[in-house]
């Protein structure tokens, strides 16, 4: 925690000392980039105990927020000063039509991802990424999907060679982390996945998924239900209720689909939830013992749970978007609403 205080003081001092936008951008990259100081500190959460992670994750988020705010304020101040100098130095033809300046902003999927990451980092989870081009072993075999399983059909997955494919889920990231044997594990794995789906209002051959994994001693279905219930409340509102329905996934046993009470009508039934009062959001279950064993973890000593949700689905529900294709068409008339 003392290091975080020192990092906060350092980044604020560095920002204050910047005299140009280039220098300010260097500070941003140094502290907030993919290999930045704050980003690396966040990755250190895996070395903390489960009890220390929530408080540490919250503090890191606060440091990141302060740094982003200070950099944005300095950027706006420098840009305003530069414009003032330019206006003073140049002669302006006031008869010319004005130029409309378009300002960018986060995509609705990015907004949804930021919200999900905020919730789980606050619970002590770490964010882990992996390759989009994956081996069949990690995409299928280590997830209890053997040869001959329907999920391996070429109609369901994009193959590059017989053994290399575009991942159909972010679960391979979980397998890679479990192989490292650094327990306990509390992680989410966001990323792009690929499936041979026809494009329509609810499907796309390329979309984003967020999967979560917890592996530790004495993990039970109660832990899974409690985690996802809290996640739903933070994402959709404190009054949100959850419902678990039995389902089947090869890599979990038992498995379930999770519904949330409609946050538009409170579960009474409306057009948004198609009169059912419930909306399906994700799949989950207890990690199958075969998966633990194939990844080098003793299923007699450790248990775990996993869950997966489509990022676009969260964005569609949260922002009431009725057609998934709108997220990919780059229509500014649509995107500027967010």
C-alpha atoms as a printed R data frame, in Angstrom:
    type eleno elety resid chain resno       x       y       z
1   ATOM     1    CA   UNK     A     1   0.000   0.000   0.000
2   ATOM     2    CA   UNK     A     2   2.953   2.332   0.726
3   ATOM     3    CA   UNK     A     3   4.206   1.714  -2.805
4   ATOM     4    CA   UNK     A     4   0.789   2.722  -4.190
5   ATOM     5    CA   UNK     A     5   0.914   5.995  -2.240
6   ATOM     6    CA   UNK     A     6   4.416   6.650  -3.613
7   ATOM     7    CA   UNK     A     7   3.259   5.820  -7.176
8   ATOM     8    CA   UNK     A     8   0.312   8.230  -6.801
9   ATOM     9    CA   UNK     A     9   2.598  11.040  -5.609
10  ATOM    10    CA   UNK     A    10   5.117  10.348  -8.376
11  ATOM    11    CA   UNK     A    11   2.614  10.280 -11.255
12  ATOM    12    CA   UNK     A    12   0.881  13.471 -10.052
13  ATOM    13    CA   UNK     A    13   4.245  15.219  -9.751
14  ATOM    14    CA   UNK     A    14   5.334  13.999 -13.193
15  ATOM    15    CA   UNK     A    15   2.086  15.207 -14.760
16  ATOM    16    CA   UNK     A    16   2.396  18.590 -13.082
17  ATOM    17    CA   UNK     A    17   5.952  18.959 -14.411
18  ATOM    18    CA   UNK     A    18   5.003  18.177 -18.038
19  ATOM    19    CA   UNK     A    19   5.363  21.104 -20.409
20  ATOM    20    CA   UNK     A    20   4.230  19.435 -23.639
21  ATOM    21    CA   UNK     A    21   1.686  16.921 -24.887
22  ATOM    22    CA   UNK     A    22   4.498  14.591 -25.942
23  ATOM    23    CA   UNK     A    23   5.935  14.587 -22.423
24  ATOM    24    CA   UNK     A    24   2.461  14.009 -21.013
25  ATOM    25    CA   UNK     A    25   1.933  11.054 -23.350
26  ATOM    26    CA   UNK     A    26   5.260   9.589 -22.217
27  ATOM    27    CA   UNK     A    27   4.018   9.741 -18.618
28  ATOM    28    CA   UNK     A    28   0.730   8.123 -19.625
29  ATOM    29    CA   UNK     A    29   2.520   5.223 -21.339
30  ATOM    30    CA   UNK     A    30   5.000   4.852 -18.451
31  ATOM    31    CA   UNK     A    31   2.250   4.514 -15.845
32  ATOM    32    CA   UNK     A    32  -0.920   3.374 -17.688
33  ATOM    33    CA   UNK     A    33   0.371   1.530 -20.755
34  ATOM    34    CA   UNK     A    34   0.245  -2.261 -21.179
35  ATOM    35    CA   UNK     A    35   3.665  -2.493 -19.523
36  ATOM    36    CA   UNK     A    36   3.172   0.580 -17.353
37  ATOM    37    CA   UNK     A    37   3.946   0.820 -13.654
38  ATOM    38    CA   UNK     A    38   0.310   0.767 -12.491
39  ATOM    39    CA   UNK     A    39  -0.559  -2.078 -14.878
40  ATOM    40    CA   UNK     A    40   2.356  -4.157 -13.558
41  ATOM    41    CA   UNK     A    41   1.329  -3.431  -9.972
42  ATOM    42    CA   UNK     A    42  -2.178  -4.737 -10.753
43  ATOM    43    CA   UNK     A    43  -0.670  -7.986 -12.034
44  ATOM    44    CA   UNK     A    44   1.072  -8.452  -8.680
45  ATOM    45    CA   UNK     A    45  -2.300  -9.254  -7.067
46  ATOM    46    CA   UNK     A    46  -1.752 -12.927  -7.823
47  ATOM    47    CA   UNK     A    47   1.027 -12.935  -5.227
48  ATOM    48    CA   UNK     A    48  -1.258 -11.644  -2.463
49  ATOM    49    CA   UNK     A    49  -3.441 -13.680  -0.152
50  ATOM    50    CA   UNK     A    50  -7.196 -13.883  -0.965
51  ATOM    51    CA   UNK     A    51  -7.918 -11.658   2.047
52  ATOM    52    CA   UNK     A    52  -5.578  -8.888   0.849
53  ATOM    53    CA   UNK     A    53  -6.689  -8.823  -2.806
54  ATOM    54    CA   UNK     A    54 -10.025  -6.904  -2.549
55  ATOM    55    CA   UNK     A    55  -8.524  -3.960  -0.632
56  ATOM    56    CA   UNK     A    56  -5.446  -3.950  -2.863
57  ATOM    57    CA   UNK     A    57  -7.543  -4.112  -6.047
58  ATOM    58    CA   UNK     A    58  -9.694  -1.208  -4.873
59  ATOM    59    CA   UNK     A    59  -6.618   0.880  -4.041
60  ATOM    60    CA   UNK     A    60  -5.029   0.173  -7.448
61  ATOM    61    CA   UNK     A    61  -8.269   1.266  -9.145
62  ATOM    62    CA   UNK     A    62  -8.190   4.505  -7.149
63  ATOM    63    CA   UNK     A    63  -4.569   5.164  -8.154
64  ATOM    64    CA   UNK     A    64  -5.385   4.478 -11.823
65  ATOM    65    CA   UNK     A    65  -8.423   6.799 -11.653
66  ATOM    66    CA   UNK     A    66  -6.377   9.632 -10.108
67  ATOM    67    CA   UNK     A    67  -3.665   9.227 -12.727
68  ATOM    68    CA   UNK     A    68  -6.156   9.190 -15.621
69  ATOM    69    CA   UNK     A    69  -7.960  12.257 -14.237
70  ATOM    70    CA   UNK     A    70  -4.730  14.209 -13.737
71  ATOM    71    CA   UNK     A    71  -3.462  13.340 -17.229
72  ATOM    72    CA   UNK     A    72  -6.798  14.258 -18.836
73  ATOM    73    CA   UNK     A    73  -6.931  17.594 -17.010
74  ATOM    74    CA   UNK     A    74  -3.343  18.402 -18.002
75  ATOM    75    CA   UNK     A    75  -4.058  17.402 -21.599
76  ATOM    76    CA   UNK     A    76  -7.122  19.663 -21.780
77  ATOM    77    CA   UNK     A    77  -5.180  22.522 -20.199
78  ATOM    78    CA   UNK     A    78  -2.274  22.192 -22.653
79  ATOM    79    CA   UNK     A    79  -4.589  21.915 -25.647
80  ATOM    80    CA   UNK     A    80  -6.491  25.001 -24.540
81  ATOM    81    CA   UNK     A    81  -3.237  26.934 -24.082
82  ATOM    82    CA   UNK     A    82  -1.985  25.803 -27.507
83  ATOM    83    CA   UNK     A    83  -5.234  26.906 -29.141
84  ATOM    84    CA   UNK     A    84  -5.018  30.283 -27.437
85  ATOM    85    CA   UNK     A    85  -1.463  30.832 -28.698
86  ATOM    86    CA   UNK     A    86  -2.428  29.759 -32.191
87  ATOM    87    CA   UNK     A    87  -5.427  32.086 -32.278
88  ATOM    88    CA   UNK     A    88  -3.236  34.942 -31.088
89  ATOM    89    CA   UNK     A    89  -0.561  34.264 -33.705
90  ATOM    90    CA   UNK     A    90  -2.800  33.655 -36.723
91  ATOM    91    CA   UNK     A    91  -5.190  35.828 -38.613
92  ATOM    92    CA   UNK     A    92  -8.602  34.161 -38.897
93  ATOM    93    CA   UNK     A    93 -10.925  34.667 -41.808
94  ATOM    94    CA   UNK     A    94 -14.236  34.888 -39.982
95  ATOM    95    CA   UNK     A    95 -16.127  34.423 -43.254
96  ATOM    96    CA   UNK     A    96 -14.955  30.809 -43.597
97  ATOM    97    CA   UNK     A    97 -17.321  28.066 -42.406
98  ATOM    98    CA   UNK     A    98 -16.374  26.558 -39.071
99  ATOM    99    CA   UNK     A    99 -14.793  23.116 -38.909
100 ATOM   100    CA   UNK     A   100 -16.707  20.599 -36.863
101 ATOM   101    CA   UNK     A   101 -14.431  18.734 -34.458
102 ATOM   102    CA   UNK     A   102 -15.551  15.184 -33.727
103 ATOM   103    CA   UNK     A   103 -14.496  13.875 -30.322
104 ATOM   104    CA   UNK     A   104 -14.139  10.144 -29.821
105 ATOM   105    CA   UNK     A   105 -15.391   8.154 -26.841
106 ATOM   106    CA   UNK     A   106 -15.384   4.520 -25.620
107 ATOM   107    CA   UNK     A   107 -17.336   1.886 -27.561
108 ATOM   108    CA   UNK     A   108 -20.336   0.415 -25.658
109 ATOM   109    CA   UNK     A   109 -18.519  -2.948 -25.477
110 ATOM   110    CA   UNK     A   110 -15.500  -1.230 -23.926
111 ATOM   111    CA   UNK     A   111 -17.751   0.511 -21.417
112 ATOM   112    CA   UNK     A   112 -19.285  -2.855 -20.471
113 ATOM   113    CA   UNK     A   113 -15.842  -4.514 -20.213
114 ATOM   114    CA   UNK     A   114 -14.530  -1.736 -17.966
115 ATOM   115    CA   UNK     A   115 -17.529  -2.209 -15.679
116 ATOM   116    CA   UNK     A   116 -17.094  -6.006 -15.480
117 ATOM   117    CA   UNK     A   117 -13.357  -5.701 -14.804
118 ATOM   118    CA   UNK     A   118 -14.025  -3.096 -12.090
119 ATOM   119    CA   UNK     A   119 -16.436  -5.466 -10.327
120 ATOM   120    CA   UNK     A   120 -14.175  -8.526 -10.380
121 ATOM   121    CA   UNK     A   121 -10.919  -6.691  -9.635
122 ATOM   122    CA   UNK     A   122 -12.751  -5.303  -6.611
123 ATOM   123    CA   UNK     A   123 -13.433  -8.914  -5.566
124 ATOM   124    CA   UNK     A   124  -9.730  -9.756  -5.771
125 ATOM   125    CA   UNK     A   125  -9.627 -11.274  -9.259
126 ATOM   126    CA   UNK     A   126  -6.839 -10.635 -11.761
127 ATOM   127    CA   UNK     A   127  -7.365  -9.994 -15.476
128 ATOM   128    CA   UNK     A   128  -5.496 -12.459 -17.729
129 ATOM   129    CA   UNK     A   129  -5.234 -12.519 -21.521
130 ATOM   130    CA   UNK     A   130  -4.167 -15.283 -23.918
131 ATOM   131    CA   UNK     A   131  -3.622 -16.005 -27.629
132 ATOM   132    CA   UNK     A   132  -6.543 -15.836 -30.074
133 ATOM   133    CA   UNK     A   133  -4.843 -18.440 -32.304
134 ATOM   134    CA   UNK     A   134  -4.806 -21.562 -30.156
135 ATOM   135    CA   UNK     A   135  -3.852 -25.237 -30.145
136 ATOM   136    CA   UNK     A   136  -6.622 -27.825 -30.318
137 ATOM   137    CA   UNK     A   137  -5.252 -29.320 -27.081
138 ATOM   138    CA   UNK     A   138  -6.025 -26.181 -25.079
139 ATOM   139    CA   UNK     A   139  -9.247 -25.259 -26.863
140 ATOM   140    CA   UNK     A   140 -10.739 -28.761 -26.531
141 ATOM   141    CA   UNK     A   141  -8.750 -31.638 -24.989
142 ATOM   142    CA   UNK     A   142  -7.783 -29.959 -21.705
143 ATOM   143    CA   UNK     A   143 -11.387 -28.766 -21.348
144 ATOM   144    CA   UNK     A   144 -12.771 -32.334 -21.322
145 ATOM   145    CA   UNK     A   145 -13.828 -32.179 -24.997
146 ATOM   146    CA   UNK     A   146 -12.281 -35.338 -26.523
147 ATOM   147    CA   UNK     A   147 -11.872 -36.397 -30.139
148 ATOM   148    CA   UNK     A   148 -15.247 -36.905 -31.839
149 ATOM   149    CA   UNK     A   149 -17.093 -34.365 -29.669
150 ATOM   150    CA   UNK     A   150 -19.538 -32.195 -31.716
151 ATOM   151    CA   UNK     A   151 -17.741 -29.016 -30.622
152 ATOM   152    CA   UNK     A   152 -14.733 -30.080 -32.705
153 ATOM   153    CA   UNK     A   153 -16.729 -30.079 -35.925
154 ATOM   154    CA   UNK     A   154 -15.199 -27.812 -38.592
155 ATOM   155    CA   UNK     A   155 -18.633 -26.227 -38.977
156 ATOM   156    CA   UNK     A   156 -18.362 -24.909 -35.409
157 ATOM   157    CA   UNK     A   157 -14.747 -23.726 -35.363
158 ATOM   158    CA   UNK     A   158 -12.320 -21.978 -37.738
159 ATOM   159    CA   UNK     A   159  -9.327 -24.269 -38.309
160 ATOM   160    CA   UNK     A   160  -5.964 -23.022 -39.602
161 ATOM   161    CA   UNK     A   161  -4.345 -26.478 -39.599
162 ATOM   162    CA   UNK     A   162  -5.472 -29.817 -38.182
163 ATOM   163    CA   UNK     A   163  -4.045 -28.798 -34.809
164 ATOM   164    CA   UNK     A   164  -4.263 -24.990 -34.833
165 ATOM   165    CA   UNK     A   165  -7.490 -22.992 -34.804
166 ATOM   166    CA   UNK     A   166  -9.068 -19.688 -33.833
167 ATOM   167    CA   UNK     A   167 -10.220 -20.160 -30.252
168 ATOM   168    CA   UNK     A   168 -13.961 -20.678 -29.815
169 ATOM   169    CA   UNK     A   169 -13.884 -19.550 -26.163
170 ATOM   170    CA   UNK     A   170 -11.467 -17.931 -23.716
171 ATOM   171    CA   UNK     A   171 -11.364 -21.116 -21.598
172 ATOM   172    CA   UNK     A   172  -7.908 -22.023 -23.014
173 ATOM   173    CA   UNK     A   173  -6.536 -19.100 -20.989
174 ATOM   174    CA   UNK     A   174  -7.868 -20.810 -17.859
175 ATOM   175    CA   UNK     A   175  -6.156 -24.083 -18.819
176 ATOM   176    CA   UNK     A   176  -2.851 -22.277 -19.383
177 ATOM   177    CA   UNK     A   177  -3.069 -20.560 -15.984
178 ATOM   178    CA   UNK     A   178  -3.975 -23.835 -14.202
179 ATOM   179    CA   UNK     A   179  -0.974 -25.542 -15.838
180 ATOM   180    CA   UNK     A   180   1.338 -23.075 -14.100
181 ATOM   181    CA   UNK     A   181   0.269 -24.599 -10.766
182 ATOM   182    CA   UNK     A   182   0.217 -21.288  -8.883
183 ATOM   183    CA   UNK     A   183  -2.698 -21.795  -6.508
184 ATOM   184    CA   UNK     A   184  -5.114 -20.422  -5.472
185 ATOM   185    CA   UNK     A   185  -6.484 -18.965  -8.730
186 ATOM   186    CA   UNK     A   186  -8.958 -16.102  -9.047
187 ATOM   187    CA   UNK     A   187  -9.056 -14.721 -12.574
188 ATOM   188    CA   UNK     A   188 -11.169 -13.463 -15.433
189 ATOM   189    CA   UNK     A   189 -10.153 -13.871 -19.081
190 ATOM   190    CA   UNK     A   190 -11.706 -11.367 -21.509
191 ATOM   191    CA   UNK     A   191 -11.001 -11.581 -25.225
192 ATOM   192    CA   UNK     A   192 -12.165 -12.104 -28.782
193 ATOM   193    CA   UNK     A   193 -13.416 -15.558 -29.812
194 ATOM   194    CA   UNK     A   194 -14.515 -17.063 -33.117
195 ATOM   195    CA   UNK     A   195 -17.317 -19.416 -34.139
196 ATOM   196    CA   UNK     A   196 -18.760 -20.371 -37.503
197 ATOM   197    CA   UNK     A   197 -22.074 -18.575 -36.949
198 ATOM   198    CA   UNK     A   198 -24.199 -16.788 -39.513
199 ATOM   199    CA   UNK     A   199 -24.519 -13.046 -38.897
200 ATOM   200    CA   UNK     A   200 -27.898 -11.988 -37.537
201 ATOM   201    CA   UNK     A   201 -29.340  -9.819 -34.752
202 ATOM   202    CA   UNK     A   202 -27.929 -12.056 -31.998
203 ATOM   203    CA   UNK     A   203 -24.973 -13.925 -33.602
204 ATOM   204    CA   UNK     A   204 -21.613 -13.099 -35.159
205 ATOM   205    CA   UNK     A   205 -18.622 -15.217 -36.284
206 ATOM   206    CA   UNK     A   206 -16.412 -12.997 -34.105
207 ATOM   207    CA   UNK     A   207 -17.407 -11.661 -30.709
208 ATOM   208    CA   UNK     A   208 -16.009 -11.053 -27.226
209 ATOM   209    CA   UNK     A   209 -16.284 -13.278 -24.186
210 ATOM   210    CA   UNK     A   210 -15.397 -12.975 -20.510
211 ATOM   211    CA   UNK     A   211 -14.713 -16.163 -18.589
212 ATOM   212    CA   UNK     A   212 -13.925 -16.469 -14.894
213 ATOM   213    CA   UNK     A   213 -12.167 -19.155 -12.880
214 ATOM   214    CA   UNK     A   214 -11.613 -19.819  -9.185
215 ATOM   215    CA   UNK     A   215  -9.582 -22.810  -7.952
216 ATOM   216    CA   UNK     A   216  -8.807 -23.330  -4.276
217 ATOM   217    CA   UNK     A   217  -9.414 -25.738  -1.424
218 ATOM   218    CA   UNK     A   218 -13.013 -26.141  -0.229
219 ATOM   219    CA   UNK     A   219 -14.624 -24.187  -3.114
220 ATOM   220    CA   UNK     A   220 -18.301 -25.138  -3.433
221 ATOM   221    CA   UNK     A   221 -21.367 -24.320  -5.502
222 ATOM   222    CA   UNK     A   222 -22.336 -21.892  -2.744
223 ATOM   223    CA   UNK     A   223 -19.255 -19.789  -3.527
224 ATOM   224    CA   UNK     A   224 -20.197 -19.768  -7.216
225 ATOM   225    CA   UNK     A   225 -23.780 -18.684  -6.519
226 ATOM   226    CA   UNK     A   226 -22.698 -15.990  -4.090
227 ATOM   227    CA   UNK     A   227 -20.121 -14.577  -6.507
228 ATOM   228    CA   UNK     A   228 -22.479 -14.414  -9.491
229 ATOM   229    CA   UNK     A   229 -25.329 -13.023  -7.391
230 ATOM   230    CA   UNK     A   230 -23.093 -10.170  -6.205
231 ATOM   231    CA   UNK     A   231 -21.849  -9.619  -9.771
232 ATOM   232    CA   UNK     A   232 -25.434  -9.337 -11.071
233 ATOM   233    CA   UNK     A   233 -26.384  -6.876  -8.320
234 ATOM   234    CA   UNK     A   234 -23.433  -4.607  -9.060
235 ATOM   235    CA   UNK     A   235 -23.950  -4.769 -12.821
236 ATOM   236    CA   UNK     A   236 -27.735  -4.469 -13.088
237 ATOM   237    CA   UNK     A   237 -28.820  -3.029  -9.731
238 ATOM   238    CA   UNK     A   238 -29.109  -3.955  -6.061
239 ATOM   239    CA   UNK     A   239 -32.653  -5.348  -6.476
240 ATOM   240    CA   UNK     A   240 -31.555  -7.887  -9.117
241 ATOM   241    CA   UNK     A   241 -32.318 -11.528  -8.320
242 ATOM   242    CA   UNK     A   242 -30.595 -14.570  -9.857
243 ATOM   243    CA   UNK     A   243 -31.906 -17.977 -10.896
244 ATOM   244    CA   UNK     A   244 -29.776 -21.053 -11.625
245 ATOM   245    CA   UNK     A   245 -31.098 -23.680 -14.078
246 ATOM   246    CA   UNK     A   246 -29.451 -27.104 -14.639
247 ATOM   247    CA   UNK     A   247 -27.500 -27.309 -17.904
248 ATOM   248    CA   UNK     A   248 -24.609 -29.222 -19.486
249 ATOM   249    CA   UNK     A   249 -21.086 -28.029 -20.287
250 ATOM   250    CA   UNK     A   250 -18.285 -30.558 -20.909
251 ATOM   251    CA   UNK     A   251 -15.805 -28.724 -18.680
252 ATOM   252    CA   UNK     A   252 -18.046 -28.266 -15.603
253 ATOM   253    CA   UNK     A   253 -20.083 -30.657 -13.438
254 ATOM   254    CA   UNK     A   254 -22.611 -29.755 -12.215
255 ATOM   255    CA   UNK     A   255 -23.379 -26.995 -14.709
256 ATOM   256    CA   UNK     A   256 -26.006 -24.269 -14.793
257 ATOM   257    CA   UNK     A   257 -27.411 -21.413 -16.832
258 ATOM   258    CA   UNK     A   258 -27.909 -18.194 -14.873
259 ATOM   259    CA   UNK     A   259 -30.869 -15.846 -15.312
260 ATOM   260    CA   UNK     A   260 -31.350 -12.429 -13.731
261 ATOM   261    CA   UNK     A   261 -34.657 -10.822 -12.893
262 ATOM   262    CA   UNK     A   262 -35.625  -8.268 -15.534
263 ATOM   263    CA   UNK     A   263 -34.232  -4.912 -14.456
264 ATOM   264    CA   UNK     A   264 -36.863  -3.089 -16.530
265 ATOM   265    CA   UNK     A   265 -40.003  -4.552 -14.966
266 ATOM   266    CA   UNK     A   266 -38.604  -6.047 -11.768
267 ATOM   267    CA   UNK     A   267 -39.592  -9.572 -12.832
268 ATOM   268    CA   UNK     A   268 -43.242  -8.822 -13.580
269 ATOM   269    CA   UNK     A   269 -42.897  -9.468 -17.333
270 ATOM   270    CA   UNK     A   270 -42.476  -6.908 -20.110
271 ATOM   271    CA   UNK     A   271 -41.420  -6.545 -23.751
272 ATOM   272    CA   UNK     A   272 -37.745  -6.413 -22.761
273 ATOM   273    CA   UNK     A   273 -37.821  -9.857 -21.069
274 ATOM   274    CA   UNK     A   274 -40.472 -11.208 -23.485
275 ATOM   275    CA   UNK     A   275 -42.990 -11.483 -20.679
276 ATOM   276    CA   UNK     A   276 -40.948 -14.029 -18.696
277 ATOM   277    CA   UNK     A   277 -39.596 -11.772 -15.959
278 ATOM   278    CA   UNK     A   278 -36.131 -13.367 -16.341
279 ATOM   279    CA   UNK     A   279 -33.201 -12.777 -18.715
280 ATOM   280    CA   UNK     A   280 -30.460 -15.352 -19.382
281 ATOM   281    CA   UNK     A   281 -26.983 -13.860 -19.025
282 ATOM   282    CA   UNK     A   282 -24.321 -16.568 -18.599
283 ATOM   283    CA   UNK     A   283 -23.329 -20.207 -18.078
284 ATOM   284    CA   UNK     A   284 -21.365 -21.591 -15.153
285 ATOM   285    CA   UNK     A   285 -20.543 -24.661 -13.088
286 ATOM   286    CA   UNK     A   286 -18.037 -26.460 -10.878
287 ATOM   287    CA   UNK     A   287 -14.799 -27.255 -12.728
288 ATOM   288    CA   UNK     A   288 -14.877 -30.867 -13.904
289 ATOM   289    CA   UNK     A   289 -12.341 -33.094 -12.059
290 ATOM   290    CA   UNK     A   290 -11.010 -34.277 -15.445
291 ATOM   291    CA   UNK     A   291 -10.121 -30.676 -16.344
292 ATOM   292    CA   UNK     A   292  -8.263 -30.159 -13.065
293 ATOM   293    CA   UNK     A   293  -6.383 -33.429 -13.483
294 ATOM   294    CA   UNK     A   294  -5.379 -32.743 -17.112
295 ATOM   295    CA   UNK     A   295  -4.017 -29.346 -16.016
296 ATOM   296    CA   UNK     A   296  -1.914 -30.894 -13.243
297 ATOM   297    CA   UNK     A   297  -4.156 -30.082 -10.256
298 ATOM   298    CA   UNK     A   298  -5.189 -32.780  -7.778
299 ATOM   299    CA   UNK     A   299  -9.043 -32.883  -7.807
300 ATOM   300    CA   UNK     A   300  -8.977 -34.628  -4.420
301 ATOM   301    CA   UNK     A   301  -7.422 -31.553  -2.812
302 ATOM   302    CA   UNK     A   302  -8.735 -28.694  -4.937
303 ATOM   303    CA   UNK     A   303 -12.087 -27.712  -6.395
304 ATOM   304    CA   UNK     A   304 -13.162 -24.704  -8.386
305 ATOM   305    CA   UNK     A   305 -15.866 -22.974 -10.361
306 ATOM   306    CA   UNK     A   306 -15.964 -21.315 -13.766
307 ATOM   307    CA   UNK     A   307 -18.358 -19.047 -15.625
308 ATOM   308    CA   UNK     A   308 -18.582 -17.390 -19.024
309 ATOM   309    CA   UNK     A   309 -20.576 -14.480 -20.443
310 ATOM   310    CA   UNK     A   310 -20.653 -12.763 -23.811
311 ATOM   311    CA   UNK     A   311 -19.461  -9.155 -23.593
312 ATOM   312    CA   UNK     A   312 -21.798  -8.072 -26.384
313 ATOM   313    CA   UNK     A   313 -24.699  -9.648 -24.499
314 ATOM   314    CA   UNK     A   314 -23.947  -7.532 -21.453
315 ATOM   315    CA   UNK     A   315 -23.711  -4.390 -23.604
316 ATOM   316    CA   UNK     A   316 -26.966  -5.241 -25.399
317 ATOM   317    CA   UNK     A   317 -28.808  -5.771 -22.112
318 ATOM   318    CA   UNK     A   318 -27.273  -2.884 -20.194
319 ATOM   319    CA   UNK     A   319 -27.781  -0.314 -22.955
320 ATOM   320    CA   UNK     A   320 -30.986  -1.839 -24.408
321 ATOM   321    CA   UNK     A   321 -29.587  -2.473 -27.908
322 ATOM   322    CA   UNK     A   322 -31.907  -4.582 -30.044
323 ATOM   323    CA   UNK     A   323 -29.471  -5.714 -32.764
324 ATOM   324    CA   UNK     A   324 -25.940  -7.006 -32.167
325 ATOM   325    CA   UNK     A   325 -24.847  -5.912 -35.646
326 ATOM   326    CA   UNK     A   326 -25.094  -2.270 -34.598
327 ATOM   327    CA   UNK     A   327 -22.015  -2.793 -32.427
328 ATOM   328    CA   UNK     A   328 -19.845  -3.605 -35.465
329 ATOM   329    CA   UNK     A   329 -21.134  -1.266 -38.181
330 ATOM   330    CA   UNK     A   330 -19.210   1.838 -37.014
331 ATOM   331    CA   UNK     A   331 -22.246   4.056 -37.527
332 ATOM   332    CA   UNK     A   332 -21.502   7.278 -35.633
333 ATOM   333    CA   UNK     A   333 -25.205   8.046 -35.357
334 ATOM   334    CA   UNK     A   334 -25.497   4.943 -33.190
335 ATOM   335    CA   UNK     A   335 -22.166   4.993 -31.344
336 ATOM   336    CA   UNK     A   336 -22.398   8.672 -30.378
337 ATOM   337    CA   UNK     A   337 -25.370   7.838 -28.126
338 ATOM   338    CA   UNK     A   338 -22.978   6.243 -25.631
